[in-house]
Coordinates of C-alpha atoms in Angstrom, one line a residue:
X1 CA 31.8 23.1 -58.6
X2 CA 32.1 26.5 -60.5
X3 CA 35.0 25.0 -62.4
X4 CA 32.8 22.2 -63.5
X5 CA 30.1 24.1 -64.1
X6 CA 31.7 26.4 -66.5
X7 CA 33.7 23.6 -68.5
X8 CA 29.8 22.4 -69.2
X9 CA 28.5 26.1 -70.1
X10 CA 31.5 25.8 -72.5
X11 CA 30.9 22.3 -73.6
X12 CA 27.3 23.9 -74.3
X13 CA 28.3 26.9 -76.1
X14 CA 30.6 24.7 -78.7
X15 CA 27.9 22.6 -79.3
X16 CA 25.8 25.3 -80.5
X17 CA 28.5 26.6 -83.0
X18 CA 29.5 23.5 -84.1
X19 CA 27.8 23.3 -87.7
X20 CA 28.6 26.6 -88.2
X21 CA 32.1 25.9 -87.4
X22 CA 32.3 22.7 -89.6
X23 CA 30.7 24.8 -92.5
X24 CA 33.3 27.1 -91.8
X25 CA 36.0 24.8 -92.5
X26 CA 34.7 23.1 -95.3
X27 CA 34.8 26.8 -96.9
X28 CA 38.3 27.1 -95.9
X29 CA 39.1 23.7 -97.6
X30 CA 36.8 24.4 -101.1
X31 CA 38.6 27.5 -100.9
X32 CA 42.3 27.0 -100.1
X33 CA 45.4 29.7 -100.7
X34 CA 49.0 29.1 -100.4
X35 CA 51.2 30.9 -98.1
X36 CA 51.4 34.5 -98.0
X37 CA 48.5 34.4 -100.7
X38 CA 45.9 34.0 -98.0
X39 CA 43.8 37.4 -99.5
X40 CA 40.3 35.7 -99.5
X41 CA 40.9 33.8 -96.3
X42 CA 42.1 36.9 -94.9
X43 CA 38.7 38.6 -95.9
X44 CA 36.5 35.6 -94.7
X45 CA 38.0 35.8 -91.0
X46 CA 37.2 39.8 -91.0
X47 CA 33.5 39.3 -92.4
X48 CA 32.8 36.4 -89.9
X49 CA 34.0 38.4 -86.7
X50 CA 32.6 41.5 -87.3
X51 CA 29.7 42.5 -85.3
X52 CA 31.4 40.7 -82.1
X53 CA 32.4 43.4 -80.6
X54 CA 36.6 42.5 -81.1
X55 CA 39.1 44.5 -82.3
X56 CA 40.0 43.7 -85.4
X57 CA 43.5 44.7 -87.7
X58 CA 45.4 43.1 -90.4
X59 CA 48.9 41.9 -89.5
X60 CA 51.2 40.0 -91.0
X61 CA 50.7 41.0 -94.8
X62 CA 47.5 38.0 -95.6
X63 CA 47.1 37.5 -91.4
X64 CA 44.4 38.7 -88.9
X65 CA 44.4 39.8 -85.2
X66 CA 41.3 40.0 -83.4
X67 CA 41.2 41.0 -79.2
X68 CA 38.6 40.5 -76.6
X69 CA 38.8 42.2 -74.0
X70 CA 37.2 40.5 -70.9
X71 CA 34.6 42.4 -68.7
X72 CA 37.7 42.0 -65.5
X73 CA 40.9 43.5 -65.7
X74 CA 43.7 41.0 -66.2
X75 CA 46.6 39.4 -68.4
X76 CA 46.7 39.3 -72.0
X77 CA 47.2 35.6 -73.7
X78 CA 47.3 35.0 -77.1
X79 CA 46.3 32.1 -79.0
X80 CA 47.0 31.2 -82.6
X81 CA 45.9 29.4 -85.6
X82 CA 47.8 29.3 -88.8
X83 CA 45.7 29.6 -92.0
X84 CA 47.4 28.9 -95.4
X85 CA 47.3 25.7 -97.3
X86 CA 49.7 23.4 -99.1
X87 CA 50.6 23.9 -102.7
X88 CA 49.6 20.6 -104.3
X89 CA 46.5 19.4 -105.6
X90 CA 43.4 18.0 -103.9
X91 CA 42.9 14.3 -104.0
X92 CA 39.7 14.0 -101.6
X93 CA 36.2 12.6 -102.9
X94 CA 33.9 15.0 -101.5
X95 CA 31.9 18.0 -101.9
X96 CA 34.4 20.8 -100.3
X97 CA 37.3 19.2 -102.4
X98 CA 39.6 22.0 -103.1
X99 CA 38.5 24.2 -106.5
X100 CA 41.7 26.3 -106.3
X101 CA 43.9 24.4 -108.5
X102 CA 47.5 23.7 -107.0
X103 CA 46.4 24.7 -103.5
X104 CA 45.1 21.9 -100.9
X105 CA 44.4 22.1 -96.8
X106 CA 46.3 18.6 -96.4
X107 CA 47.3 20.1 -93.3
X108 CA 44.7 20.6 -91.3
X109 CA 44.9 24.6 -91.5
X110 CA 41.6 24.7 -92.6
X111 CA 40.3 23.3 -89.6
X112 CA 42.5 25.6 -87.4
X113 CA 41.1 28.7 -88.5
X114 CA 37.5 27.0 -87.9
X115 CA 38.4 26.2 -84.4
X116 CA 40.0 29.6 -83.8
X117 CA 36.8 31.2 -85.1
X118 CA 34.7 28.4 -83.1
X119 CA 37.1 29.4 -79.4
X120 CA 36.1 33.4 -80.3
X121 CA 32.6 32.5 -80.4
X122 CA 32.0 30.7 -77.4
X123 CA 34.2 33.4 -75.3
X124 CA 32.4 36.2 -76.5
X125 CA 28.9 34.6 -74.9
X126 CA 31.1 35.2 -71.6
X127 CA 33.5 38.0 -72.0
X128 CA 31.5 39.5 -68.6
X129 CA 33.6 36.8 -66.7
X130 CA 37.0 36.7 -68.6
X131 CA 39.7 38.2 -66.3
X132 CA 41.6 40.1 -69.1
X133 CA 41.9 40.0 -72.8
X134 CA 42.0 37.7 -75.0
X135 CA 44.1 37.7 -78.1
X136 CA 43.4 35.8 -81.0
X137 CA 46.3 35.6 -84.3
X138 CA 45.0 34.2 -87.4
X139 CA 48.7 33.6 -88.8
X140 CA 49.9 33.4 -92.9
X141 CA 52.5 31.5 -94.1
X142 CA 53.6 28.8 -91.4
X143 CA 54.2 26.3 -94.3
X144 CA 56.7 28.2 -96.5
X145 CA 59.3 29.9 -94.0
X146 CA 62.2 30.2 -96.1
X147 CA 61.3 33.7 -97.8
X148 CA 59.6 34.4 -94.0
X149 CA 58.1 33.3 -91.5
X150 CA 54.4 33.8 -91.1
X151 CA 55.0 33.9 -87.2
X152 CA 57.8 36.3 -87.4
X153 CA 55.8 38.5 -89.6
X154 CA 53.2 38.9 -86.8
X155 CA 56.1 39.5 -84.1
X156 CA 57.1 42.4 -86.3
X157 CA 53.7 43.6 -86.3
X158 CA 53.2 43.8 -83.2
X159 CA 51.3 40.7 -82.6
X160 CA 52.9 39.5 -79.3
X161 CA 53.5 42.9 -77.2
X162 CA 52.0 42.7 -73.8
X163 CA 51.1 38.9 -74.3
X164 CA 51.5 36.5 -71.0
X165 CA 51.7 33.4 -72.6
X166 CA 50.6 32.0 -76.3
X167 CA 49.0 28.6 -77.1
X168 CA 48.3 26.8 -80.2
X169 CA 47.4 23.4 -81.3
X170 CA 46.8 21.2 -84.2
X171 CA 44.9 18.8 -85.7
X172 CA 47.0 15.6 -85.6
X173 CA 46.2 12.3 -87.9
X174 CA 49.0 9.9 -85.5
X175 CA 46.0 10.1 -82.6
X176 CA 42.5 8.8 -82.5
X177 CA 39.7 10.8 -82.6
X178 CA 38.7 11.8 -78.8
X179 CA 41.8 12.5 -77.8
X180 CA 44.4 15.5 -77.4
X181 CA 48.5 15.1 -76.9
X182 CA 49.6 17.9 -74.1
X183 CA 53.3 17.8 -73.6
X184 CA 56.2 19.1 -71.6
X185 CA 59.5 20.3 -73.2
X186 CA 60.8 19.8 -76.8
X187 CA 57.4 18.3 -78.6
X188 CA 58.0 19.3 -81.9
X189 CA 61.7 19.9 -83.8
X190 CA 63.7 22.4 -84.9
X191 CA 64.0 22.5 -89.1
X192 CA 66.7 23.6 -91.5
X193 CA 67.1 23.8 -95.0
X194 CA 70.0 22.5 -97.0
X195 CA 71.4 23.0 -100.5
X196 CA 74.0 21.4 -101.8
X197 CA 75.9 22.1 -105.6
X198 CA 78.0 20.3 -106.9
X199 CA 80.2 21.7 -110.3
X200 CA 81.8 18.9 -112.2
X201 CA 83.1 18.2 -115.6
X202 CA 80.4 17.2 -118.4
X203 CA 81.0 15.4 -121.2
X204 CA 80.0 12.7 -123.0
X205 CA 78.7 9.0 -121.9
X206 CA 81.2 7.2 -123.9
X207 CA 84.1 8.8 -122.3
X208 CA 83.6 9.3 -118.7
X209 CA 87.3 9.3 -117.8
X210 CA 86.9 13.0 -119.9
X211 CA 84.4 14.1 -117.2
X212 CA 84.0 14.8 -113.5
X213 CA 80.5 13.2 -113.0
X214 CA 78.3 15.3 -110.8
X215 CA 75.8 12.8 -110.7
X216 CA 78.1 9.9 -109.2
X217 CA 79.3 12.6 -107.1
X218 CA 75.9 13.6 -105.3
X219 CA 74.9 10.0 -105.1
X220 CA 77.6 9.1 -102.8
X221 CA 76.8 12.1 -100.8
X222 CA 73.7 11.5 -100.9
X223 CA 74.5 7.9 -99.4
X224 CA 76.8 9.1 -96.9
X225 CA 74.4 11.4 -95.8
X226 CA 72.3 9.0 -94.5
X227 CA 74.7 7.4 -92.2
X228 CA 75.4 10.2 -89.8
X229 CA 72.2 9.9 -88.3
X230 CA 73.6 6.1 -87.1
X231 CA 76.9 7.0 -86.6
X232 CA 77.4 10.2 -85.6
X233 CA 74.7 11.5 -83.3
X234 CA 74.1 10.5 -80.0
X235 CA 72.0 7.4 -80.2
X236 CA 70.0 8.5 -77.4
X237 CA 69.4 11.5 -78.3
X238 CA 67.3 12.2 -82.0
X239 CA 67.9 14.0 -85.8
X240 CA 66.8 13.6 -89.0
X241 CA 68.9 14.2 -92.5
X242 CA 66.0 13.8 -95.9
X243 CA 67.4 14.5 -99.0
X244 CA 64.1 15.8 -101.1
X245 CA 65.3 17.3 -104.7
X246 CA 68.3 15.8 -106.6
X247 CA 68.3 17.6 -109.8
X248 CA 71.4 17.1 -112.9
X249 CA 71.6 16.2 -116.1
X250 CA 69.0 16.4 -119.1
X251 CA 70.0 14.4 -121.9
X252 CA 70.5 10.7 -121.4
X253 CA 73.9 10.2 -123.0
X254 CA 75.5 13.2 -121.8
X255 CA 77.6 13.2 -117.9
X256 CA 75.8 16.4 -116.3
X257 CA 78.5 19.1 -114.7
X258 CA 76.1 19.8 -112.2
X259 CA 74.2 19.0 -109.4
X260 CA 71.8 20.2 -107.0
X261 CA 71.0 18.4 -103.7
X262 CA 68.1 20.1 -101.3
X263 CA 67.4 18.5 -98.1
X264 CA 66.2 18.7 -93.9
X265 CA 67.6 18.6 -90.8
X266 CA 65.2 18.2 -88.2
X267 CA 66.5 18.0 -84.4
X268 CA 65.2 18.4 -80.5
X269 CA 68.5 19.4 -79.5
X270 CA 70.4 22.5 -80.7
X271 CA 74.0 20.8 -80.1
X272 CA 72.6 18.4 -82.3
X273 CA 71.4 20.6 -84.9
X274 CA 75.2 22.0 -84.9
X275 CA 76.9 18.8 -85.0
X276 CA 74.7 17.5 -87.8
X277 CA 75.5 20.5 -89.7
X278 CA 79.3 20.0 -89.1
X279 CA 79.3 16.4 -90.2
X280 CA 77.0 17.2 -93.6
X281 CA 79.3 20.2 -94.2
X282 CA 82.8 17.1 -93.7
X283 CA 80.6 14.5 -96.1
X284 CA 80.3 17.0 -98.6
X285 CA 83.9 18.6 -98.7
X286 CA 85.5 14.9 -98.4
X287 CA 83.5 13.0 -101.3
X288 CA 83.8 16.4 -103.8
X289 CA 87.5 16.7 -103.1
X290 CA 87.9 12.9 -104.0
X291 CA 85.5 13.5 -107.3
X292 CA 87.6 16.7 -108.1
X293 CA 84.4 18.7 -108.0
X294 CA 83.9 22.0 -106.6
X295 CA 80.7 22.7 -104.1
X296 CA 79.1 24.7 -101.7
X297 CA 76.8 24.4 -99.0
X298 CA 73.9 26.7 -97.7
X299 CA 71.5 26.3 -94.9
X300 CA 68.6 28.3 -93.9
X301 CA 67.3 28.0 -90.9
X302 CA 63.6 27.6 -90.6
X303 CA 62.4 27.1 -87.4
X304 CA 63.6 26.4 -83.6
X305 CA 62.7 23.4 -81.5
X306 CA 59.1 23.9 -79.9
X307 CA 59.6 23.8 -76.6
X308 CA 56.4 23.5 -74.3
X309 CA 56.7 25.8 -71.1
X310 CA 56.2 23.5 -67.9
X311 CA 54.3 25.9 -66.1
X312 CA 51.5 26.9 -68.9
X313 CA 51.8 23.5 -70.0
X314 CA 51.0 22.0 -66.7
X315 CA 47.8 24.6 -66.5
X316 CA 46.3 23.2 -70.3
X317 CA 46.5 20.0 -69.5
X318 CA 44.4 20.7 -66.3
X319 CA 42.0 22.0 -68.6
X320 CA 41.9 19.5 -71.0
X321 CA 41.5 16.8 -68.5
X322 CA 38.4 18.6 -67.1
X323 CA 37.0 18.7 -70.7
X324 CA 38.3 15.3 -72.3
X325 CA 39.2 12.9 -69.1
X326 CA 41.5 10.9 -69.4
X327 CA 41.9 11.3 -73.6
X328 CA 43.9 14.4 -72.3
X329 CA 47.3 12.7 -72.3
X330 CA 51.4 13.5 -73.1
X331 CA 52.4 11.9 -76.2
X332 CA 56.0 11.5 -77.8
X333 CA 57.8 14.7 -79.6
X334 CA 58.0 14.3 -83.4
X335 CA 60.5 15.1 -85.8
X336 CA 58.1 17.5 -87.8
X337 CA 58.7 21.1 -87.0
X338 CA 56.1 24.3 -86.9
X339 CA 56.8 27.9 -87.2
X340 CA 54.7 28.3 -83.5
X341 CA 58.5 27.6 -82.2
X342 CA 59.1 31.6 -83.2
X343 CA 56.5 32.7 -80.0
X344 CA 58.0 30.3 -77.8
X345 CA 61.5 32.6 -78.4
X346 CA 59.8 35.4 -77.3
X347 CA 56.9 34.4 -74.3
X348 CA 56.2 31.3 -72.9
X349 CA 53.2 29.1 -73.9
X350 CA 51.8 25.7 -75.2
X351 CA 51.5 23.8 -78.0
X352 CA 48.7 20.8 -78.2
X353 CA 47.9 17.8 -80.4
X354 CA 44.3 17.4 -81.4
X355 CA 43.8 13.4 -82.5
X356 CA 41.8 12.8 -86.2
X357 CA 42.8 10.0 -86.9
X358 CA 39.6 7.4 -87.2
X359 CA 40.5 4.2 -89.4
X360 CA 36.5 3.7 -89.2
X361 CA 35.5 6.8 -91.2
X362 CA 38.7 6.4 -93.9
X363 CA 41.0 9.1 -91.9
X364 CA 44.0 7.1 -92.2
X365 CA 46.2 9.6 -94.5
X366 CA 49.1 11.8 -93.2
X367 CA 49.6 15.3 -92.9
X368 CA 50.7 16.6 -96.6
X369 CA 49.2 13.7 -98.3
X370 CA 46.7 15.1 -101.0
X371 CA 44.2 12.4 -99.4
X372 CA 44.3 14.2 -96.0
X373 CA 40.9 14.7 -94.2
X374 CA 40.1 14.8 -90.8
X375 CA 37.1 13.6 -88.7
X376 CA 35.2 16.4 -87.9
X377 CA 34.3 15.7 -84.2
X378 CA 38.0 17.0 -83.8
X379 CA 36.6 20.7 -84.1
X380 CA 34.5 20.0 -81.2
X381 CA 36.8 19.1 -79.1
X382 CA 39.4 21.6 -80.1
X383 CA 37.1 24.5 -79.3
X384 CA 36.2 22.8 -75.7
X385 CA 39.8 22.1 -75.3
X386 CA 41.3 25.8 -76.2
X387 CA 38.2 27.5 -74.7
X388 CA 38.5 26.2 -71.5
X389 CA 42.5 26.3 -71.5
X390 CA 42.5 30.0 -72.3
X391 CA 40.6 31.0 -69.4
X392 CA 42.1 28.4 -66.8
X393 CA 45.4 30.6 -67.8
X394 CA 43.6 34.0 -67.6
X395 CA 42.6 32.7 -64.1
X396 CA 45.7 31.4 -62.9
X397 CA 48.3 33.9 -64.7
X398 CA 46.5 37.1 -62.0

């Protein structure tokens, strides 16, 4: 009965933020920056939590850190939102349509950083119950890893010392509105960055047999490429091999000399990730020896498979059930990757799905299309959801 009775004091507490909270995020979207750019989202987080009593530090260059401690010793969890927005342009037909030119929250960050601020809210209403302290990391730059992590930027500051467990979530267009994805085990994949160059011979058009032709030469790698998904993984076991960028040439009747390949490997499995690796590094030597092209191969990694703790896992989606029912529910891994998967490294935690997707009100576009929007009942439901979860862990972690 006290459980119950304190999931509907939250319930109560995020309805009374709410419009501040959507207002919130429709700032955040108007006012998008790219990763580690995030200076006046940085600022807007400080201004909106002062005066609640946190303590409150930069971190992470552009990020923010904000603790409450509860009025009962206990355990420290964390949990995190990422803040920083795609760099493409806006294509949404409404008032908070991005005004920062090449920057767009087709993400969903924009809404994470609402929610966060929505969670901090409604806990500090109760912080004379909470049984410990509260940590809350409002983290740069989980979109562009390659020059560094956003998440091990806070690590390095400092941002996980003395933390329990960590939990995170995001809002997710693949499930309807009303409902939130808690899962066991691998749920989101690891992510790896590939470039390829290839040196040939230029020339010109009318005598290829002068030339070693870079761009014939990527092509069948690119082809090949795409077969050792089929053929040389385990079929019951998943990977995925995108080629994005294949850049060469610049006049039309010229053979280009060079090419440049870029692409992903995403995997759940890190035997995978090794062997796909191997197979891309055989593909490429094989087809340029043939060619009589030189190349080379560099990966980066960019982050590790997220893999849900059972036991903090099994306590949110408790507390999501007490809040959402039965739209509380384990859904399928995907093959898109998230830089939370550097926390998970270090402390154990949870990682959560909020559903957006509502055909009804037009949310029908993807994550990273410059048509993304979300249905804004999810924020609702994302501060209930993390609210409750973060003190059902305080609770059980004594």
């Amino acid at each position: 009965m006290e459980q119950l009775c304190e999931v509907e004091e939250i319930k109560h507490l995020a309805n009374k933020y709410y419009s501040e909270v959507v207002n919130l995020r429709r700032y955040f979207h108007t006012y998008p920056e790219v990763s580690k750019k995030e200076f006046n989202t940085q600022k807007k987080i400080i201004e909106v939590l002062e005066g609640l009593s946190l303590n409150i530090r930069k971190a992470g260059g552009t990020g923010v850190i904000a603790e409450l401690k509860g009025g009962k010793p206990g355990k420290i969890v964390a949990i995190r939102a990422d803040i920083d927005a795609l760099a493409i342009d806006d294509e949404i037909s409404k008032d908070y349509k991005s005004k920062n030119k090449g920057a767009c929250h087709a993400c969903g960050h924009d809404g994470h950083t609402a929610i966060l601020i929505g969670v901090i809210k409604v806990l500090c209403d109760i912080r004379h119950r909470i049984e410990g302290t509260l940590r809350f990391i409002f983290q740069p730059s989980e979109e562009e890893v390659i020059d560094g992590s956003g998440a091990a930027a806070i690590i390095e500051d400092g941002g996980l010392e003395g933390v329990e467990a960590i939990i995170g979530a995001h809002l997710w267009q693949p499930i309807e509105i009303g409902t939130v994805g808690i899962s066991k085990g691998p749920v989101m994949a690891a992510s790896d960055e590939f470039v390829i160059i290839i040196e040939g011979k230029a020339g010109h058009a009318s005598m290829p047999h002068q030339t070693i032709d870079s761009i014939l030469t990527a092509s069948q790698i690119v082809v090949a490429l795409n077969t050792i998904v089929g053929r040389d993984v385990d079929p019951m076991k998943q990977a995925v091999v995108s080629v994005g960028v294949f850049q060469s040439g610049h006049i039309y009747n010229a053979i280009s000399g060079k090419a440049v390949l870029k692409g992903t490997i995403r995997s759940l499995d890190e035997d995978v990730r090794r062997e796909v690796l191997m197979h891309i590094k055989k593909i490429v030597k094989h087809i340029c020896d043939m060619a009589g092209a030189h190349c080379s191969l560099q990966k980066s990694s960019c982050t590790y498979v997220l893999n849900n703790d059972s036991k903090i896992t099994d306590i949110i989606l408790e507390a999501g059930k007490e809040v959402m029912g039965e739209g509380a529910h384990e859904v399928k891994p995907c093959m898109s990757s998230e830089d939370f998967s550097y926390y998970l490294q270090k402390v154990p935690g949870c990682f959560i799905f909020i559903g957006i997707g509502n055909p009804k009100k037009g949310i029908i576009y993807p994550q990273h299309h410059p048509k993304y929007d979300i249905d804004e009942m999810a924020l609702l439901y994302g501060i209930e959801v993390m609210s409750n979860a973060a003190l059902k862990l305080l609770s059980k972690l004594k």
